[in-house]
Coordinates of C-alpha atoms in Angstrom, one line a residue:
Chain A
M1 CA 0.0 0.0 0.0
K2 CA 1.4 3.4 -1.0
P3 CA 0.5 6.2 1.2
G4 CA -1.2 9.2 -0.4
R5 CA -1.7 12.8 0.6
L6 CA -4.1 13.7 3.5
K7 CA -5.7 17.0 3.5
Q8 CA -6.8 18.9 6.7
I9 CA -8.2 22.2 7.6
L10 CA -7.3 23.2 11.1
L11 CA -9.6 25.9 12.5
L12 CA -8.6 27.9 15.6
T13 CA -11.3 30.0 17.1
D14 CA -12.6 31.2 20.4
G15 CA -16.2 31.8 19.6
C16 CA -19.4 31.1 17.7
S17 CA -19.9 32.1 14.1
N18 CA -22.3 34.9 13.6
H19 CA -22.2 35.7 9.9
G20 CA -22.9 34.0 6.7
E21 CA -23.6 30.4 6.0
D22 CA -23.6 27.5 8.5
P23 CA -20.0 26.3 9.2
I24 CA -21.3 22.9 10.0
A25 CA -22.7 22.4 6.5
V26 CA -19.4 23.6 5.0
A27 CA -17.5 21.2 7.1
A28 CA -19.7 18.4 5.9
L29 CA -19.1 19.5 2.3
A30 CA -15.3 19.6 2.9
R31 CA -15.4 16.0 4.2
N32 CA -17.2 15.0 1.1
Q33 CA -14.4 16.5 -0.9
G34 CA -11.8 14.5 1.0
V35 CA -10.7 17.4 3.3
T36 CA -10.9 16.8 7.0
V37 CA -11.9 19.7 9.3
N38 CA -10.4 19.9 12.8
V39 CA -11.3 22.5 15.2
I40 CA -9.6 23.9 18.4
G41 CA -11.5 26.2 20.7
V42 CA -9.0 28.4 22.5
L43 CA -9.9 29.7 25.9
D44 CA -8.3 32.5 27.8
D45 CA -6.0 31.4 30.6
R46 CA -8.1 33.5 33.0
Q47 CA -11.4 32.4 31.7
N48 CA -13.6 30.4 34.1
G49 CA -15.9 27.7 32.9
R50 CA -17.0 27.1 29.3
P51 CA -18.0 30.2 27.4
Q52 CA -21.1 30.1 25.3
G53 CA -21.1 29.2 21.7
L54 CA -18.2 26.7 21.9
E55 CA -20.6 23.7 21.3
E56 CA -20.2 24.7 17.7
V57 CA -16.5 23.7 17.8
E58 CA -17.4 20.1 18.3
S59 CA -20.3 20.0 15.8
I60 CA -18.0 21.5 13.0
A61 CA -15.3 18.9 13.6
E62 CA -17.8 16.1 13.8
A63 CA -19.4 17.1 10.5
G64 CA -15.9 17.6 9.0
G65 CA -14.8 14.1 9.9
G66 CA -12.2 15.5 12.2
V67 CA -11.3 16.0 15.8
S68 CA -12.1 18.9 18.2
Q69 CA -10.7 20.0 21.4
I70 CA -11.3 23.0 23.6
V71 CA -8.2 24.1 25.5
Y72 CA -6.6 26.9 27.6
Q73 CA -3.9 28.9 25.8
K74 CA -1.0 27.2 27.7
S75 CA -1.8 23.8 26.4
L76 CA -2.4 25.0 22.8
S77 CA 0.9 23.7 21.4
Q78 CA 0.5 20.1 22.7
T79 CA -3.2 20.1 21.6
V80 CA -2.6 21.3 18.0
Q81 CA -0.2 18.5 17.2
M82 CA -2.3 15.9 19.0
V83 CA -5.4 16.9 17.2
T84 CA -3.7 16.8 13.8
R85 CA -2.2 13.4 14.5
Q86 CA -5.4 12.0 15.8
A87 CA -7.3 13.2 12.8
M88 CA -4.6 11.7 10.4
N89 CA -5.0 8.3 12.2
Q90 CA -8.8 8.6 12.1
T91 CA -8.7 9.2 8.4
I92 CA -6.3 6.3 7.7
Q93 CA -8.3 4.0 9.9
G94 CA -11.4 5.0 8.0
F95 CA -9.7 4.1 4.8
V96 CA -8.4 0.7 6.1
N97 CA -11.9 -0.1 7.5
K98 CA -13.3 0.6 4.1
E99 CA -10.7 -1.8 2.5
L100 CA -11.5 -4.4 5.2
T101 CA -15.2 -4.2 4.4
E102 CA -14.4 -4.7 0.8
I103 CA -12.3 -7.8 1.5
L104 CA -14.1 -9.3 4.5
G105 CA -17.6 -8.2 4.0
K106 CA -20.1 -5.9 5.7
D107 CA -19.3 -4.3 9.1
Q108 CA -15.9 -5.7 9.3
T109 CA -13.9 -3.0 11.0
I110 CA -10.6 -3.0 12.8
E111 CA -12.4 -3.2 16.2
E112 CA -14.2 -6.3 15.1
L113 CA -11.1 -8.3 14.3
P114 CA -9.8 -10.9 16.7
P115 CA -7.0 -9.3 18.8
E116 CA -4.2 -11.1 17.0
Q117 CA -5.1 -9.7 13.6
R118 CA -6.1 -6.4 15.0
G119 CA -2.5 -6.1 16.3
E120 CA -1.1 -6.5 12.8
V121 CA -3.6 -4.1 11.2
V122 CA -2.8 -1.3 13.7
E123 CA 0.8 -1.5 12.8
V124 CA -0.1 -1.0 9.2
V125 CA -2.1 2.1 10.2
E126 CA 0.9 3.4 12.3
E127 CA 3.2 2.9 9.4
L128 CA 0.9 4.9 7.0
G129 CA 0.5 7.7 9.6
E130 CA 4.4 7.9 9.6
S131 CA 4.9 7.8 5.9
C132 CA 1.8 9.6 4.3
D133 CA 2.1 13.1 3.0
L134 CA 0.0 15.8 4.7
D135 CA -1.3 19.2 3.8
V136 CA -2.6 21.3 6.7
L137 CA -4.3 24.6 6.0
V138 CA -4.5 26.5 9.3
L139 CA -7.4 28.9 9.5
V140 CA -7.1 31.4 12.4
D141 CA -9.9 33.4 13.8
T142 CA -8.4 36.9 14.4
S143 CA -11.4 38.7 15.7
A144 CA -10.8 41.1 18.5
S145 CA -11.0 38.6 21.3
M146 CA -8.4 36.5 19.8
H147 CA -5.8 39.2 19.4
H148 CA -3.9 38.6 22.6
K149 CA -3.9 34.9 22.0
L150 CA -2.1 35.1 18.6
P151 CA 1.5 35.0 19.9
T152 CA 0.5 31.6 21.6
V153 CA -1.1 30.5 18.2
K154 CA 2.1 31.4 16.4
E155 CA 4.2 29.3 18.8
A156 CA 1.8 26.4 18.5
L157 CA 2.1 26.4 14.8
F158 CA 5.8 26.4 14.9
D159 CA 5.5 23.5 17.4
L160 CA 3.1 21.6 15.0
S161 CA 5.7 21.7 12.2
L162 CA 8.4 20.6 14.6
S163 CA 6.3 17.5 15.5
L164 CA 5.1 16.6 12.0
N165 CA 8.5 17.2 10.2
A166 CA 10.0 14.4 12.3
R167 CA 7.8 12.0 10.2
S168 CA 9.1 10.5 7.1
G169 CA 6.2 11.7 5.0
S170 CA 6.4 15.2 3.7
N171 CA 4.3 18.1 5.0
Q172 CA 2.9 21.3 3.5
F173 CA 1.4 24.0 5.7
S174 CA -0.3 27.3 4.9
V175 CA -1.9 29.8 7.3
Y176 CA -5.0 32.0 6.6
A177 CA -6.7 34.5 8.9
F178 CA -10.2 35.6 9.0
P179 CA -12.2 37.9 8.8
D180 CA -10.8 39.9 5.9
P181 CA -13.0 42.6 4.6
K182 CA -12.1 42.0 1.0
K183 CA -11.7 38.3 0.4
T184 CA -13.2 36.7 3.6
I185 CA -9.9 35.1 4.5
K186 CA -6.4 36.5 4.2
K187 CA -3.3 34.5 3.2
M188 CA -0.7 34.9 5.9
V189 CA 1.7 32.1 4.8
D190 CA 1.7 30.4 1.4
W191 CA 2.3 26.6 1.2
T192 CA 5.5 25.8 2.9
P193 CA 7.1 22.7 4.6
E194 CA 8.3 24.7 7.6
L195 CA 6.4 27.0 9.9
G196 CA 9.6 28.2 11.6
E197 CA 9.9 31.5 9.8
I198 CA 6.5 33.0 10.5
H199 CA 7.5 36.0 12.6
G200 CA 5.2 38.9 12.6
I201 CA 2.6 37.1 10.5
F202 CA -0.3 38.4 12.6
S203 CA 1.0 41.9 13.0
K204 CA -1.1 43.7 10.4
L205 CA -4.6 42.7 11.1
N206 CA -7.9 44.4 10.9
S207 CA -10.9 42.8 12.5
G208 CA -14.5 43.7 12.5
G209 CA -16.9 42.6 15.2
Y210 CA -18.2 39.7 13.3
T211 CA -17.1 36.0 12.9
P212 CA -17.9 34.6 9.5
T213 CA -16.7 31.0 10.2
G214 CA -18.8 29.4 7.5
P215 CA -17.7 31.6 4.7
A216 CA -14.1 31.4 5.8
L217 CA -14.2 27.6 5.9
K218 CA -15.7 27.6 2.4
E219 CA -13.0 29.9 1.1
A220 CA -10.4 27.7 2.7
L221 CA -11.8 24.7 0.9
Y222 CA -11.6 26.5 -2.4
T223 CA -8.0 27.5 -1.7
F224 CA -7.1 23.9 -1.1
A225 CA -7.8 23.1 -4.7
G226 CA -5.3 25.7 -5.8
K227 CA -8.0 27.8 -7.5
P228 CA -11.7 28.5 -7.0
L229 CA -14.1 25.6 -7.4
F230 CA -16.1 27.0 -10.1
E231 CA -13.1 27.6 -12.4
R232 CA -12.2 23.9 -12.0
L233 CA -15.7 22.7 -12.6
R234 CA -15.8 24.8 -15.8
D235 CA -12.6 23.2 -16.9
G236 CA -14.5 20.0 -16.5
E237 CA -12.1 18.3 -14.2
D238 CA -12.5 16.9 -10.7
P239 CA -11.8 19.7 -8.4
Y240 CA -10.3 17.4 -5.8
E241 CA -8.2 14.4 -6.3
E242 CA -9.4 11.4 -4.4
T243 CA -7.7 11.4 -0.9
G244 CA -7.0 7.7 -1.4
F245 CA -4.0 5.7 -1.0
Chain B
M1 CA -11.7 14.2 30.8
K2 CA -14.2 12.1 28.8
K3 CA -16.6 10.1 30.9
R4 CA -15.7 6.4 31.0
A5 CA -17.9 4.3 28.8
F6 CA -17.6 1.3 31.1
N7 CA -18.5 0.7 34.7
L8 CA -16.3 -1.6 36.6
T9 CA -16.4 -1.8 40.4
P10 CA -14.6 -4.1 42.9
G11 CA -16.1 -7.5 42.5
S12 CA -17.1 -7.1 38.8
Q13 CA -16.1 -9.9 36.6
V14 CA -14.6 -9.3 33.2
I15 CA -14.8 -12.2 30.7
G16 CA -12.8 -12.1 27.4
K17 CA -14.9 -12.4 24.3
W18 CA -12.2 -14.2 22.3
N19 CA -10.1 -16.2 24.8
G20 CA -12.8 -16.6 27.5
H21 CA -10.5 -15.9 30.5
K22 CA -12.1 -14.5 33.6
Y23 CA -10.8 -11.7 35.8
M24 CA -12.2 -10.4 39.0
I25 CA -11.8 -6.7 39.5
I26 CA -10.2 -5.9 42.9
K27 CA -9.7 -2.2 42.8
E28 CA -8.8 0.7 40.5
L29 CA -5.1 1.5 40.3
G30 CA -5.3 4.6 38.2
F31 CA -6.6 6.2 35.0
G32 CA -5.2 8.3 32.1
A33 CA -6.2 9.7 28.8
C34 CA -6.3 6.3 27.1
G35 CA -7.6 3.9 29.7
T36 CA -8.1 2.8 33.2
V37 CA -5.9 0.3 35.0
F38 CA -7.4 -2.1 37.6
L39 CA -5.9 -4.7 39.9
C40 CA -7.5 -8.0 39.1
R41 CA -7.4 -11.7 40.2
T42 CA -7.7 -14.8 38.0
L43 CA -9.6 -17.9 39.1
Q44 CA -6.2 -19.5 39.9
G45 CA -5.7 -16.6 42.4
D46 CA -3.0 -14.8 40.5
T47 CA -3.0 -11.0 40.6
Y48 CA -2.5 -8.9 37.5
A49 CA -3.0 -5.4 36.2
L50 CA -5.9 -5.0 33.7
K51 CA -6.1 -2.0 31.5
M52 CA -9.4 -1.2 29.7
G53 CA -9.8 1.6 27.3
E54 CA -11.9 2.9 24.4
D55 CA -9.4 3.4 21.6
S56 CA -8.9 -0.1 20.4
S57 CA -6.0 0.7 18.0
R58 CA -4.1 2.5 20.6
M59 CA -4.6 -0.4 23.1
M60 CA -3.4 -2.9 20.4
L61 CA -0.3 -0.8 19.8
E62 CA 0.5 -0.9 23.5
V63 CA 0.0 -4.7 23.5
N64 CA 2.3 -5.0 20.6
M65 CA 5.0 -3.1 22.5
L66 CA 4.4 -5.2 25.7
K67 CA 4.8 -8.4 23.7
K68 CA 8.1 -7.1 22.3
F69 CA 9.5 -5.6 25.5
G70 CA 8.2 -7.7 28.4
K71 CA 11.5 -9.3 28.2
V72 CA 14.6 -8.4 26.2
Q73 CA 17.8 -10.3 26.5
G74 CA 16.6 -11.8 29.8
V75 CA 15.9 -8.3 31.2
K76 CA 12.4 -7.2 31.9
L77 CA 11.9 -3.8 30.4
G78 CA 8.2 -3.3 30.7
P79 CA 5.6 -5.3 32.6
S80 CA 5.2 -8.8 31.0
F81 CA 2.3 -9.4 28.9
V82 CA -0.5 -11.8 29.8
D83 CA -3.7 -11.6 27.7
V84 CA -5.5 -9.3 25.3
D85 CA -9.3 -9.5 24.6
D86 CA -12.6 -7.6 24.4
W87 CA -15.1 -7.4 27.2
V88 CA -18.8 -7.2 26.2
D89 CA -20.9 -5.3 28.8
Q90 CA -24.6 -6.0 29.6
K91 CA -25.7 -3.5 27.0
G92 CA -23.7 -5.3 24.3
G93 CA -20.9 -2.7 24.0
A94 CA -17.4 -4.1 23.4
H95 CA -14.4 -2.7 25.4
P96 CA -10.9 -3.7 24.5
F97 CA -8.7 -4.6 27.4
Y98 CA -5.3 -6.3 28.1
V99 CA -3.8 -7.9 31.1
M100 CA -0.2 -7.6 32.2
E101 CA 2.1 -8.1 35.2
Y102 CA 1.2 -6.2 38.3
I103 CA 4.1 -4.1 39.4
D104 CA 3.7 -3.1 43.0
G105 CA 5.8 -0.1 43.7
I106 CA 5.8 3.5 44.7
S107 CA 6.2 6.7 42.6
L108 CA 9.7 7.9 41.9
S109 CA 8.8 11.2 43.8
S110 CA 7.9 9.4 46.9
F111 CA 10.8 7.0 46.7
I112 CA 13.3 10.0 46.4
K113 CA 11.8 11.9 49.3
G114 CA 14.2 12.1 52.2
K115 CA 17.0 10.3 50.4
T116 CA 20.5 11.7 49.8
N117 CA 21.2 13.3 46.4
E118 CA 23.3 10.2 45.6
W119 CA 20.0 8.5 44.7
I120 CA 19.3 11.0 42.0
G121 CA 22.3 9.6 40.2
I122 CA 21.6 6.0 41.0
C123 CA 18.0 6.3 39.7
A124 CA 19.3 7.9 36.5
I125 CA 21.9 5.0 36.0
Q126 CA 19.1 2.4 36.4
L127 CA 17.0 4.4 33.8
L128 CA 20.1 4.5 31.4
T129 CA 20.8 0.8 31.8
D130 CA 17.2 -0.1 30.6
L131 CA 17.3 2.5 27.9
E132 CA 20.6 1.1 26.6
K133 CA 18.9 -2.3 26.1
L134 CA 15.8 -0.7 24.5
H135 CA 18.0 1.4 22.1
E136 CA 20.0 -1.7 21.1
C137 CA 16.8 -3.2 19.9
G138 CA 16.2 -0.2 17.6
Y139 CA 13.5 1.5 19.7
V140 CA 13.1 4.7 21.7
F141 CA 11.1 5.2 24.8
G142 CA 9.5 8.4 23.7
D143 CA 7.2 9.5 26.4
L144 CA 9.7 9.0 29.3
K145 CA 8.4 10.6 32.4
T146 CA 7.9 9.9 36.1
D147 CA 4.3 9.1 35.7
N148 CA 5.4 6.1 33.6
L149 CA 7.7 4.8 36.2
L150 CA 7.4 3.0 39.5
V151 CA 10.1 2.0 42.0
S152 CA 9.6 -1.6 43.0
S153 CA 12.1 -3.1 45.5
S154 CA 14.5 -0.2 44.9
R155 CA 14.5 -0.7 41.2
I156 CA 12.9 1.5 38.6
R157 CA 10.4 -0.3 36.4
W158 CA 8.5 1.0 33.3
I159 CA 4.8 0.7 33.7
D160 CA 3.6 2.3 30.4
V161 CA 5.4 1.5 27.2
G162 CA 2.7 3.2 25.0
G163 CA 5.1 5.8 23.6
V164 CA 7.8 3.4 22.6
T165 CA 8.6 4.2 18.9
A166 CA 10.9 2.6 16.3
S167 CA 14.1 4.6 15.8
G168 CA 14.0 7.2 13.1
R169 CA 10.3 7.8 13.3
A170 CA 8.4 10.8 14.7
I171 CA 7.9 10.8 18.4
K172 CA 4.2 9.9 18.7
E173 CA 3.4 11.2 22.2
Y174 CA 5.3 13.3 24.5
T175 CA 5.0 15.4 27.7
E176 CA 6.2 18.9 27.4
F177 CA 8.4 19.1 30.5
Y178 CA 10.4 16.1 29.3
D179 CA 10.3 16.9 25.6
R180 CA 13.5 18.4 24.1
G181 CA 11.4 20.0 21.3
Y182 CA 9.5 22.0 23.9
W183 CA 12.8 23.4 25.3
G184 CA 14.1 24.2 21.8
M185 CA 16.8 21.5 22.3
G186 CA 16.2 19.4 19.1
M187 CA 13.9 17.5 16.9
R188 CA 11.0 15.5 17.9
R189 CA 12.4 12.4 16.2
S190 CA 12.9 9.1 17.9
E191 CA 16.6 8.7 18.4
P192 CA 18.5 7.6 21.6
T193 CA 19.4 11.2 22.4
Y194 CA 15.7 12.1 22.7
D195 CA 15.4 9.8 25.7
L196 CA 18.7 11.0 27.1
F197 CA 17.3 14.5 27.3
A198 CA 14.3 13.2 29.2
V199 CA 16.6 11.5 31.7
T200 CA 18.2 14.9 32.6
M201 CA 14.6 16.3 33.0
I202 CA 13.7 13.5 35.4
M203 CA 16.9 14.4 37.4
M204 CA 15.7 18.0 37.3
E205 CA 12.3 17.0 38.5
M206 CA 13.8 15.2 41.5
A207 CA 15.2 18.6 42.6
Y208 CA 12.0 20.5 41.5
P209 CA 9.1 18.2 42.2
A210 CA 6.5 20.9 41.2
K211 CA 8.4 21.3 37.8
F212 CA 8.5 24.6 36.0
E213 CA 7.6 26.2 32.6
K214 CA 10.0 27.3 29.9
G215 CA 9.3 31.0 30.1
S216 CA 10.5 33.3 27.4
S217 CA 13.9 31.9 27.0
P218 CA 13.8 28.1 27.6
L219 CA 17.6 27.5 27.8
K220 CA 18.2 30.3 30.3
T221 CA 15.4 28.9 32.5
L222 CA 16.9 25.4 32.4
E223 CA 20.4 26.7 33.1
S224 CA 19.3 28.9 36.0
K225 CA 17.2 26.1 37.6
L226 CA 20.1 23.7 37.3
A227 CA 22.6 26.3 38.8
S228 CA 20.4 27.1 41.8
S229 CA 19.8 23.6 43.0
S230 CA 22.1 22.4 45.7
Q231 CA 20.8 18.8 45.2
L232 CA 21.9 18.8 41.6
K233 CA 25.3 20.3 42.3
P234 CA 27.3 17.1 41.8
Y235 CA 25.5 16.5 38.4
R236 CA 25.6 20.1 37.1
Q237 CA 28.4 19.5 34.6
F238 CA 27.1 16.1 33.6
I239 CA 23.6 17.4 32.8
Q240 CA 25.0 20.3 30.9
S241 CA 27.1 17.9 28.8
C242 CA 24.0 16.0 27.9
W243 CA 22.2 19.2 26.9
K244 CA 25.2 20.2 24.8
G245 CA 24.9 16.9 22.9
R246 CA 28.1 15.3 24.2
Y247 CA 26.5 12.0 25.0
K248 CA 25.3 10.1 21.9
S249 CA 24.3 6.9 23.6
A250 CA 22.8 5.7 26.9
Q251 CA 26.0 3.8 27.4
A252 CA 28.2 6.8 27.1
M253 CA 26.0 8.8 29.4
K254 CA 25.9 6.0 31.9
A255 CA 29.8 6.0 31.9
G256 CA 29.8 9.7 32.6
L257 CA 27.5 9.4 35.5
T258 CA 29.2 6.4 37.0
D259 CA 32.4 8.4 37.0
I260 CA 30.6 11.0 39.2
L261 CA 29.1 8.5 41.5
L262 CA 32.4 6.6 42.0
K263 CA 34.2 9.8 42.7
R264 CA 31.8 10.7 45.3
Q265 CA 32.0 7.2 46.8
E266 CA 35.8 7.4 46.9
G267 CA 35.4 10.6 48.9
S268 CA 33.1 8.9 51.4
S269 CA 35.2 5.7 51.4
R270 CA 38.2 7.7 52.6
L271 CA 36.1 8.8 55.5
Q272 CA 35.1 5.2 56.0
K273 CA 38.8 4.1 56.1
R274 CA 39.6 6.8 58.7
R275 CA 36.7 5.5 60.7
D276 CA 38.0 1.9 60.3
G277 CA 41.4 3.1 61.4
R278 CA 40.0 4.5 64.6
R279 CA 37.9 1.4 65.2
G280 CA 41.3 -0.6 64.8
E281 CA 42.9 1.5 67.5
E282 CA 40.0 0.9 69.7
M283 CA 40.3 -2.8 69.2
E284 CA 44.1 -2.7 70.0
L285 CA 43.2 -0.7 73.2
A286 CA 40.7 -3.3 74.1
A287 CA 43.0 -6.2 73.5
L288 CA 45.7 -4.5 75.4
S289 CA 43.5 -4.0 78.4
I290 CA 42.3 -7.6 78.4
F291 CA 45.9 -8.7 78.2
A292 CA 46.8 -6.4 81.1
A293 CA 43.8 -7.7 83.1
A294 CA 44.9 -11.3 82.4
V295 CA 48.5 -10.6 83.5
F296 CA 47.2 -8.7 86.5
G297 CA 44.7 -11.5 87.2
S298 CA 47.4 -14.2 87.0
A299 CA 49.7 -12.0 89.2
V300 CA 46.9 -11.8 91.8
V301 CA 46.3 -15.6 91.6
S302 CA 50.0 -16.4 91.9
F303 CA 50.1 -14.0 94.8
W304 CA 47.5 -16.0 96.6
L305 CA 49.2 -19.2 95.8

């Protein structure tokens, strides 16, 4: 089995969307296109209890076939890499399960195998997680309440590339911020294998009082394909390659 | 923390779906992100540790590691493996579990409490001895931290081998305090030096049980913490050498540490000798007085005669 390329959107936010289309629907669309959506809700270190609106975090990730986590700033670094890895494994497992069903028949998943065989299959999943290529588009909510958390976000992103670049598979990262008055999302870092040199990326930001998570996700999904979806469709080609292996 | 999906109380019985073995739960030993560990007893009366979790893949990876490292070259690295199975609860839900040797011990922090700082070095040597074996097999421990260790009859044992990774791969799980990546001291790739750094952090933790964060300049934080601990004074240079990358293998690092410990012992053995010397004098004195008494006694006896 040759590992292919996994595609993920990682959304970092601290609140509920309040503008434009439903982010949960967009996440479901992304999943259909072979792009996994992970969401991390970032709490203030001083914040007590769960703020309102963060249930959306879980719903978006669920619809996007990804992983969600709500964390305090100080554990952001560790969470970002963990969520990304978990989602990778989840995607690979989903794929392996599909193969198993095809070979062994209906409802035959990894969990249902006898322990001996399960032990062998998980080694294969591990191996694929180590060697597959990965694209992560990081989408950062830069609305006013997120501003003082951005240095931590930057650190966490550097840490993410540190973790993932230790794998034998190759990685590509890009970073987008939202909201942006002109294009909904703003490119901060173009596709790059290293997130080390991202000093000052969040320095020039203008944010309104709204959080258009849905439109931002959709725009991120378009960007993933390299160019807007409709252009591709007009060209008569499949906008997204199969995320298969 | 997620709510546990299974309900096991002392007295509950766990029967394996595949192998059919029965285990009676005695008590809960602890729980973490990926499962709960119970003390259990078999029908034959043997006690084991039973770990039940939800993530079946992760559990299987742990089992694979246990099978591999229960015993390496005659040395027990992790707990020995006993059984792996699924337990089906009353509602029909399946929960993966595995059974391993029960290691009865105390945490490193309670073991070290009240001991001389020589023990910091001795514990580190024990860790390095086991790591050397593991590294020879082409694996790296990965998530090396005090939570994953127990001291059982004065010997450090690993109780969780879930983070063990084949050399050259990415470290799959880590804990920031022990992770060299967090401190800006290197890649998060599994190579022997990754574990060696964690050993120095375990030594640091023995001096700072509450641990500490990296702050704005990680290296400075480490250096100043190291410099201001009197307990770590004998190991200061040794730890710094490790951070500077002078030790490439557990073996080399162990040799460095052994030098320090032996030197310290020489110092104390000189004291010992002096004490021995004094004891010798005392003995001579005692022998002399007995002899004198005997002479005197015989003199007295002869006088009476």
